[in-house]
CSV table of C-alpha atoms in Angstrom, one decimal:
chain,number,residue,atom,x,y,z
A,1,UNK,CA,94.7,191.0,111.4
A,2,UNK,CA,92.1,188.6,110.0
A,3,UNK,CA,94.4,185.5,109.6
A,4,UNK,CA,95.8,182.5,111.4
A,5,UNK,CA,98.6,184.7,113.0
A,6,UNK,CA,96.2,185.0,116.0
A,7,UNK,CA,97.0,181.3,116.9
A,8,UNK,CA,100.2,180.1,118.5
A,9,UNK,CA,99.3,176.5,119.5
A,10,UNK,CA,97.0,175.2,116.8
A,11,UNK,CA,96.7,171.7,115.3
A,12,UNK,CA,99.3,172.4,112.6
A,13,UNK,CA,97.2,170.7,109.9
A,14,UNK,CA,98.5,173.0,107.2
A,15,UNK,CA,95.1,173.5,105.4
A,16,UNK,CA,95.4,177.3,105.9
A,17,UNK,CA,98.5,177.3,103.7
A,18,UNK,CA,96.9,175.6,100.8
A,19,UNK,CA,93.8,177.8,100.7
A,20,UNK,CA,95.6,181.1,101.0
A,21,UNK,CA,95.1,182.9,97.6
A,22,UNK,CA,98.3,184.8,97.8
A,23,UNK,CA,100.5,182.1,99.3
A,24,UNK,CA,101.9,184.0,102.3
A,25,UNK,CA,101.4,181.2,104.8
A,26,UNK,CA,104.2,178.6,105.4
A,27,UNK,CA,104.2,175.6,107.7
A,28,UNK,CA,107.3,175.4,109.9
A,29,UNK,CA,108.3,173.3,112.8
A,30,UNK,CA,108.4,175.2,116.1
A,31,UNK,CA,109.1,173.5,119.4
A,32,UNK,CA,108.8,170.0,117.9
A,33,UNK,CA,105.4,170.6,116.2
A,34,UNK,CA,104.2,172.1,112.9
A,35,UNK,CA,102.6,175.5,112.9
A,36,UNK,CA,101.6,178.0,110.3
A,37,UNK,CA,103.4,181.3,109.9
A,38,UNK,CA,102.3,184.4,107.9
A,39,UNK,CA,105.6,185.2,106.3
A,40,UNK,CA,104.6,188.5,104.7
A,41,UNK,CA,101.7,190.0,106.8
A,42,UNK,CA,101.7,193.3,104.8
A,43,UNK,CA,100.4,191.4,101.8
A,44,UNK,CA,97.4,189.8,103.6
A,45,UNK,CA,94.1,190.7,101.9
A,46,UNK,CA,92.1,189.7,105.0
A,47,UNK,CA,89.9,187.3,103.0
A,48,UNK,CA,89.5,185.1,106.1
A,49,UNK,CA,89.8,181.9,104.2
A,50,UNK,CA,92.6,180.5,106.4
A,51,UNK,CA,90.3,181.0,109.4
A,52,UNK,CA,87.3,179.5,107.6
A,53,UNK,CA,89.0,176.2,107.0
A,54,UNK,CA,90.8,176.0,110.3
A,55,UNK,CA,89.4,173.3,112.5
A,56,UNK,CA,91.2,174.8,115.6
A,57,UNK,CA,89.2,178.0,115.0
A,58,UNK,CA,85.8,176.2,115.3
A,59,UNK,CA,84.0,175.0,118.3
A,60,UNK,CA,82.2,172.1,116.5
A,61,UNK,CA,83.4,169.3,114.3
A,62,UNK,CA,82.3,169.7,110.6
A,63,UNK,CA,79.5,167.3,109.4
A,64,UNK,CA,79.8,165.6,106.0
A,65,UNK,CA,77.0,166.6,103.6
A,66,UNK,CA,75.7,163.0,103.4
A,67,UNK,CA,75.9,161.9,107.0
A,68,UNK,CA,74.0,158.8,108.0
A,69,UNK,CA,73.2,157.1,111.3
A,70,UNK,CA,76.6,155.8,112.5
A,71,UNK,CA,77.4,152.1,111.7
A,72,UNK,CA,80.1,150.1,113.4
A,73,UNK,CA,82.1,147.0,112.3
A,74,UNK,CA,84.9,144.7,113.3
A,75,UNK,CA,87.0,143.9,110.3
A,76,UNK,CA,90.2,142.6,108.8
A,77,UNK,CA,91.8,142.1,105.5
A,78,UNK,CA,91.3,138.8,103.8
A,79,UNK,CA,94.9,139.0,102.6
A,80,UNK,CA,97.1,137.5,105.4
A,81,UNK,CA,100.2,139.4,104.3
A,82,UNK,CA,98.4,142.7,104.3
A,83,UNK,CA,97.0,141.9,107.8
A,84,UNK,CA,100.4,141.1,109.1
A,85,UNK,CA,102.1,144.2,107.8
A,86,UNK,CA,99.5,146.6,108.9
A,87,UNK,CA,99.1,147.9,112.4
A,88,UNK,CA,95.7,146.4,113.2
A,89,UNK,CA,93.5,144.5,110.7
A,90,UNK,CA,94.7,146.2,107.4
A,91,UNK,CA,91.3,147.8,106.7
A,92,UNK,CA,92.9,151.3,106.0
A,93,UNK,CA,95.1,149.7,103.3
A,94,UNK,CA,92.3,147.8,101.7
A,95,UNK,CA,90.2,151.0,101.5
A,96,UNK,CA,93.0,152.8,99.7
A,97,UNK,CA,93.8,149.9,97.4
A,98,UNK,CA,90.1,149.6,96.4
A,99,UNK,CA,89.8,153.3,95.7
A,100,UNK,CA,93.0,153.6,93.8
A,101,UNK,CA,91.8,150.7,91.6
A,102,UNK,CA,88.6,152.6,91.0
A,103,UNK,CA,90.1,155.8,89.7
A,104,UNK,CA,91.1,157.7,92.9
A,105,UNK,CA,94.4,159.0,94.1
A,106,UNK,CA,95.4,158.7,97.7
A,107,UNK,CA,96.9,161.4,99.9
A,108,UNK,CA,98.4,159.3,102.7
A,109,UNK,CA,101.4,159.4,105.1
A,110,UNK,CA,104.7,157.7,104.6
A,111,UNK,CA,108.0,157.9,106.6
A,112,UNK,CA,110.7,159.9,104.8
A,113,UNK,CA,113.9,158.2,105.9
A,114,UNK,CA,116.2,160.9,104.4
A,115,UNK,CA,114.5,163.7,106.4
A,116,UNK,CA,113.4,161.5,109.4
A,117,UNK,CA,109.9,162.9,109.1
A,118,UNK,CA,106.4,161.6,108.4
A,119,UNK,CA,104.9,163.3,105.4
A,120,UNK,CA,101.7,163.4,103.4
A,121,UNK,CA,102.2,162.4,99.8
A,122,UNK,CA,100.1,161.5,96.7
A,123,UNK,CA,99.9,157.9,95.6
A,124,UNK,CA,98.6,157.3,92.1
A,125,UNK,CA,98.9,153.5,92.1
A,126,UNK,CA,98.9,150.5,94.5
A,127,UNK,CA,102.7,150.3,94.5
A,128,UNK,CA,103.1,153.9,95.6
A,129,UNK,CA,100.4,153.4,98.2
A,130,UNK,CA,102.3,150.6,99.9
A,131,UNK,CA,104.6,153.2,101.3
A,132,UNK,CA,101.8,154.3,103.6
A,133,UNK,CA,101.4,150.9,105.4
A,134,UNK,CA,101.6,151.1,109.1
A,135,UNK,CA,101.2,153.7,111.8
A,136,UNK,CA,103.6,156.6,112.3
A,137,UNK,CA,103.4,158.1,115.8
A,138,UNK,CA,104.9,161.5,115.0
A,139,UNK,CA,103.5,164.7,113.5
A,140,UNK,CA,103.0,164.6,109.7
A,141,UNK,CA,104.1,167.4,107.4
A,142,UNK,CA,101.0,167.8,105.3
A,143,UNK,CA,101.9,170.7,103.0
A,144,UNK,CA,103.4,168.9,100.0
A,145,UNK,CA,100.7,166.3,99.9
A,146,UNK,CA,97.8,168.7,100.5
A,147,UNK,CA,99.0,171.2,98.0
A,148,UNK,CA,98.7,168.6,95.2
A,149,UNK,CA,95.0,168.2,95.8
A,150,UNK,CA,93.0,169.5,92.8
A,151,UNK,CA,89.5,169.9,91.4
A,152,UNK,CA,89.7,167.4,88.5
A,153,UNK,CA,90.8,164.2,90.3
A,154,UNK,CA,89.2,162.1,92.9
A,155,UNK,CA,91.0,161.6,96.2
A,156,UNK,CA,91.2,159.5,99.3
A,157,UNK,CA,92.7,161.6,102.1
A,158,UNK,CA,93.7,160.0,105.4
A,159,UNK,CA,95.0,161.8,108.5
A,160,UNK,CA,94.4,162.7,112.1
A,161,UNK,CA,90.9,163.8,113.0
A,162,UNK,CA,91.9,167.5,113.2
A,163,UNK,CA,93.6,167.3,109.8
A,164,UNK,CA,90.5,165.7,108.3
A,165,UNK,CA,88.2,168.2,109.9
A,166,UNK,CA,90.1,171.1,108.2
A,167,UNK,CA,90.2,169.2,104.9
A,168,UNK,CA,86.4,168.7,105.1
A,169,UNK,CA,86.0,172.5,105.5
A,170,UNK,CA,88.3,173.0,102.6
A,171,UNK,CA,86.5,170.8,100.1
A,172,UNK,CA,83.1,172.1,101.2
A,173,UNK,CA,84.4,175.7,100.7
A,174,UNK,CA,85.7,174.7,97.2
A,175,UNK,CA,82.4,172.8,96.4
A,176,UNK,CA,84.4,169.6,95.5
A,177,UNK,CA,83.2,167.4,98.3
A,178,UNK,CA,81.8,164.7,96.0
A,179,UNK,CA,85.3,164.0,94.7
A,180,UNK,CA,86.7,163.0,98.1
A,181,UNK,CA,86.7,160.2,100.6
A,182,UNK,CA,88.0,161.2,104.0
A,183,UNK,CA,89.5,158.6,106.4
A,184,UNK,CA,90.6,159.4,110.0
A,185,UNK,CA,91.5,157.2,113.0
A,186,UNK,CA,91.2,157.0,116.7
A,187,UNK,CA,94.0,159.3,117.7
A,188,UNK,CA,95.9,158.9,120.9
A,189,UNK,CA,97.8,162.2,120.6
A,190,UNK,CA,100.8,163.6,118.7
A,191,UNK,CA,104.2,163.5,120.4
A,192,UNK,CA,107.1,166.0,119.8
A,193,UNK,CA,109.5,165.7,116.9
A,194,UNK,CA,112.2,166.7,119.3
A,195,UNK,CA,111.5,163.5,121.3
A,196,UNK,CA,111.6,161.4,118.0
A,197,UNK,CA,114.9,162.9,117.0
A,198,UNK,CA,116.4,162.1,120.4
A,199,UNK,CA,115.0,158.6,120.1
A,200,UNK,CA,116.7,158.2,116.6
A,201,UNK,CA,120.0,158.8,118.2
A,202,UNK,CA,119.5,155.6,120.2
A,203,UNK,CA,118.9,153.5,117.0
A,204,UNK,CA,121.3,151.9,114.5
A,205,UNK,CA,121.7,154.0,111.3
A,206,UNK,CA,118.8,153.6,108.9
A,207,UNK,CA,119.8,153.2,105.2
A,208,UNK,CA,117.8,153.0,102.0
A,209,UNK,CA,117.3,149.2,102.2
A,210,UNK,CA,115.9,149.5,105.7
A,211,UNK,CA,112.3,150.0,106.8
A,212,UNK,CA,111.2,151.4,110.2
A,213,UNK,CA,108.1,149.9,111.7
A,214,UNK,CA,106.2,151.5,114.7
A,215,UNK,CA,103.9,148.6,115.3
A,216,UNK,CA,105.8,145.4,114.8
A,217,UNK,CA,103.7,142.2,115.2
A,218,UNK,CA,106.6,139.8,115.6
A,219,UNK,CA,105.2,138.9,119.0
A,220,UNK,CA,101.6,139.2,118.0
A,221,UNK,CA,99.1,142.1,117.7
A,222,UNK,CA,98.6,142.5,121.5
A,223,UNK,CA,102.3,143.1,122.0
A,224,UNK,CA,102.7,145.2,118.9
A,225,UNK,CA,103.6,148.5,120.6
A,226,UNK,CA,107.1,147.9,119.2
A,227,UNK,CA,109.5,149.8,117.0
A,228,UNK,CA,111.8,147.8,114.7
A,229,UNK,CA,114.3,148.4,111.9
A,230,UNK,CA,114.2,145.7,109.2
A,231,UNK,CA,116.7,145.2,106.5
A,232,UNK,CA,115.2,143.8,103.3
A,233,UNK,CA,117.7,141.5,101.5
A,234,UNK,CA,116.0,140.0,98.4
A,235,UNK,CA,113.3,137.7,99.7
A,236,UNK,CA,114.6,137.7,103.3
A,237,UNK,CA,114.2,140.2,106.1
A,238,UNK,CA,116.7,140.8,108.8
A,239,UNK,CA,116.1,142.6,112.1
A,240,UNK,CA,118.6,145.4,112.9
A,241,UNK,CA,116.6,146.6,115.9
A,242,UNK,CA,113.6,145.7,117.9
A,243,UNK,CA,112.3,147.4,121.1
A,244,UNK,CA,108.8,147.0,122.6
A,245,UNK,CA,106.7,148.7,125.2
A,246,UNK,CA,106.6,145.5,127.2
A,247,UNK,CA,110.4,145.5,127.2
A,248,UNK,CA,110.6,149.1,128.4
A,249,UNK,CA,111.0,151.0,125.1
A,250,UNK,CA,111.6,154.7,125.9
A,251,UNK,CA,109.7,156.0,122.8
A,252,UNK,CA,106.5,154.2,124.0
A,253,UNK,CA,107.2,155.2,127.6
A,254,UNK,CA,107.1,158.9,126.5
A,255,UNK,CA,104.2,158.5,124.0
A,256,UNK,CA,101.8,156.3,126.0
A,257,UNK,CA,102.7,158.3,129.2
A,258,UNK,CA,101.5,161.5,127.5
A,259,UNK,CA,104.7,163.3,128.5
A,260,UNK,CA,105.2,165.3,125.3
A,261,UNK,CA,102.1,165.8,123.2
A,262,UNK,CA,101.2,169.0,121.3
A,263,UNK,CA,99.5,171.5,123.6
A,264,UNK,CA,96.3,171.2,121.6
A,265,UNK,CA,96.1,167.5,122.2
A,266,UNK,CA,95.6,168.1,125.9
A,267,UNK,CA,93.4,171.2,125.8
A,268,UNK,CA,91.6,171.4,122.4
A,269,UNK,CA,91.0,168.0,121.0
A,270,UNK,CA,87.2,167.6,120.2
A,271,UNK,CA,87.5,164.4,118.2
A,272,UNK,CA,87.3,161.6,120.8
A,273,UNK,CA,84.8,158.8,120.7
A,274,UNK,CA,82.5,159.3,117.6
A,275,UNK,CA,83.3,163.0,116.9
A,276,UNK,CA,84.6,163.0,113.3
A,277,UNK,CA,84.4,164.9,110.0
A,278,UNK,CA,85.5,161.8,108.1
A,279,UNK,CA,83.5,159.3,106.0
A,280,UNK,CA,85.2,156.4,107.8
A,281,UNK,CA,87.1,156.1,111.1
A,282,UNK,CA,89.4,153.2,111.8
A,283,UNK,CA,91.6,151.9,114.7
A,284,UNK,CA,92.6,148.9,116.6
A,285,UNK,CA,89.7,147.0,118.1
A,286,UNK,CA,91.0,146.5,121.6
A,287,UNK,CA,88.8,145.1,124.3
A,288,UNK,CA,87.6,141.6,125.3
A,289,UNK,CA,86.0,140.4,122.1
A,290,UNK,CA,89.2,139.8,120.2
A,291,UNK,CA,91.6,139.5,123.2
A,292,UNK,CA,92.8,136.1,121.8
A,293,UNK,CA,93.4,137.3,118.3
A,294,UNK,CA,97.1,137.5,117.4
A,295,UNK,CA,96.8,138.9,113.9
A,296,UNK,CA,95.0,142.1,114.4
A,297,UNK,CA,91.4,143.4,114.1
A,298,UNK,CA,90.3,146.9,113.0
A,299,UNK,CA,87.4,148.7,114.5
A,300,UNK,CA,85.5,150.6,111.8
A,301,UNK,CA,83.0,153.5,112.2
A,302,UNK,CA,81.1,154.6,109.1
A,303,UNK,CA,79.6,158.1,109.1
A,304,UNK,CA,78.3,158.5,105.5
A,305,UNK,CA,76.6,156.6,102.7
A,306,UNK,CA,79.8,156.9,100.7
A,307,UNK,CA,81.8,155.3,103.4
A,308,UNK,CA,79.2,152.5,103.9
A,309,UNK,CA,79.3,151.7,100.2
A,310,UNK,CA,83.1,151.3,100.3
A,311,UNK,CA,83.1,149.1,103.4
A,312,UNK,CA,80.6,146.8,101.7
A,313,UNK,CA,82.9,146.4,98.6
A,314,UNK,CA,86.5,146.0,99.8
A,315,UNK,CA,88.4,142.8,100.4
A,316,UNK,CA,87.8,142.1,104.1
A,317,UNK,CA,86.1,140.1,106.6
A,318,UNK,CA,83.4,142.3,108.3
A,319,UNK,CA,81.0,141.9,111.2
A,320,UNK,CA,78.4,144.3,112.5
A,321,UNK,CA,79.1,145.7,116.0
A,322,UNK,CA,77.6,148.2,118.3
A,323,UNK,CA,79.7,151.4,118.6
A,324,UNK,CA,80.4,150.7,122.3
A,325,UNK,CA,82.4,147.6,121.2
A,326,UNK,CA,84.6,149.7,119.0
A,327,UNK,CA,85.0,152.4,121.7
A,328,UNK,CA,85.8,150.0,124.5
A,329,UNK,CA,89.6,150.1,124.1
A,330,UNK,CA,89.9,153.7,122.9
A,331,UNK,CA,90.7,156.9,124.7
A,332,UNK,CA,87.3,158.5,125.6
A,333,UNK,CA,88.7,161.8,126.7
A,334,UNK,CA,91.7,164.1,126.0
A,335,UNK,CA,94.9,163.1,127.6
A,336,UNK,CA,95.4,164.9,130.9
A,337,UNK,CA,98.5,167.1,130.9
A,338,UNK,CA,100.9,165.6,133.4
A,339,UNK,CA,103.4,167.6,135.5
A,340,UNK,CA,106.1,165.9,133.5
A,341,UNK,CA,104.9,167.8,130.5
A,342,UNK,CA,106.7,171.0,131.6
A,343,UNK,CA,109.9,169.2,132.5
A,344,UNK,CA,109.9,167.4,129.2
A,345,UNK,CA,109.2,170.6,127.2
A,346,UNK,CA,112.3,172.1,128.7
A,347,UNK,CA,114.5,169.0,128.7
A,348,UNK,CA,113.8,168.1,125.0
A,349,UNK,CA,115.3,171.4,124.0
A,350,UNK,CA,118.6,170.5,125.7
A,351,UNK,CA,121.4,168.0,124.8
A,352,UNK,CA,120.1,165.7,127.6
A,353,UNK,CA,119.9,162.0,126.7
A,354,UNK,CA,116.3,160.7,126.1
A,355,UNK,CA,116.8,157.9,128.5
A,356,UNK,CA,117.5,160.3,131.3
A,357,UNK,CA,114.5,162.4,130.3
A,358,UNK,CA,112.2,159.4,130.2
A,359,UNK,CA,113.5,158.2,133.5
A,360,UNK,CA,112.8,161.5,135.2
A,361,UNK,CA,109.4,161.8,133.4
A,362,UNK,CA,108.5,158.3,134.8
A,363,UNK,CA,109.5,159.4,138.3
A,364,UNK,CA,107.4,162.6,138.0
A,365,UNK,CA,104.4,160.5,136.9
A,366,UNK,CA,104.8,158.2,139.8
A,367,UNK,CA,105.0,161.2,142.2
A,368,UNK,CA,101.8,162.7,140.6
A,369,UNK,CA,99.9,159.5,141.1
A,370,UNK,CA,101.0,159.4,144.8
A,371,UNK,CA,99.8,163.0,145.3
A,372,UNK,CA,96.4,162.2,143.8
A,373,UNK,CA,96.0,159.2,146.1
């Protein structure tokens, strides 16, 4: 059968579902990650479009039509409130705000508190776009957002590098590339939704007035691997919950320990360093140059003339860098699959408490290091 049913552990980007002309592909969660499923195989016309746009199906990363020599910058928003709320320097938000104010719509990611998922959605104005502020370190359900992409409007689409690679193939196949700006980021890996749901059980209840933040800067940018729940009460903000990596947070122990990523993150990620199908790539600019900065600095890589024009016009402080400065604090290779991966895959499917799972995963990681020594 000439369709995506040949894959069982793909990136789960969902682009195959939106290009299918007879709409027989659905995106479902299996084992804590999103995967496509051909729900009525007998109706498949074997057009091959789902495979043509599938970045998992290709060996190489798609190149934008107007690629230029790579340019690198350190940058941050000139708006202090934006810089404080965003995970690094606020450049991603400023890119979206600029494009929305210049006739674009934005397909970005927000956290849906009702369903406890990250989801792509369409923002038509700056107010709607604010919902996308901040990192969400769980898989995003792309289908609803991606299915609202059309030929007549202009769009900014942001997502993981594998999602953006498939979208680049999609817009090239549809001959609508000129209407799009694509934004990806330095991706660490995508952890299991099963782990996230277990983590939620350790948190206070989240209601409609609460916001959940994955990168809380209460103790500064360099200690912002912290999850918090904030209750907005008029002009004041009250913390209901705060837990940081430096304080032993179990979500970040699992995430940064690489214990429960999608299988493709270990074996099939081809997007490290400067490998990207986007116009612009962003991320935290870790490393020595800004080690004393407490507010947050974004590393920016520009791949196209379209991206360069945007960077030169948005509301931010910007300095030229060499690419190696931006890459200094990033993962340069795929995460190695630890022996704890197999334990976690089994344990996350049981009623076992996440604290116990994380404790055993940490012990297995220690044992693995000892064996390697």
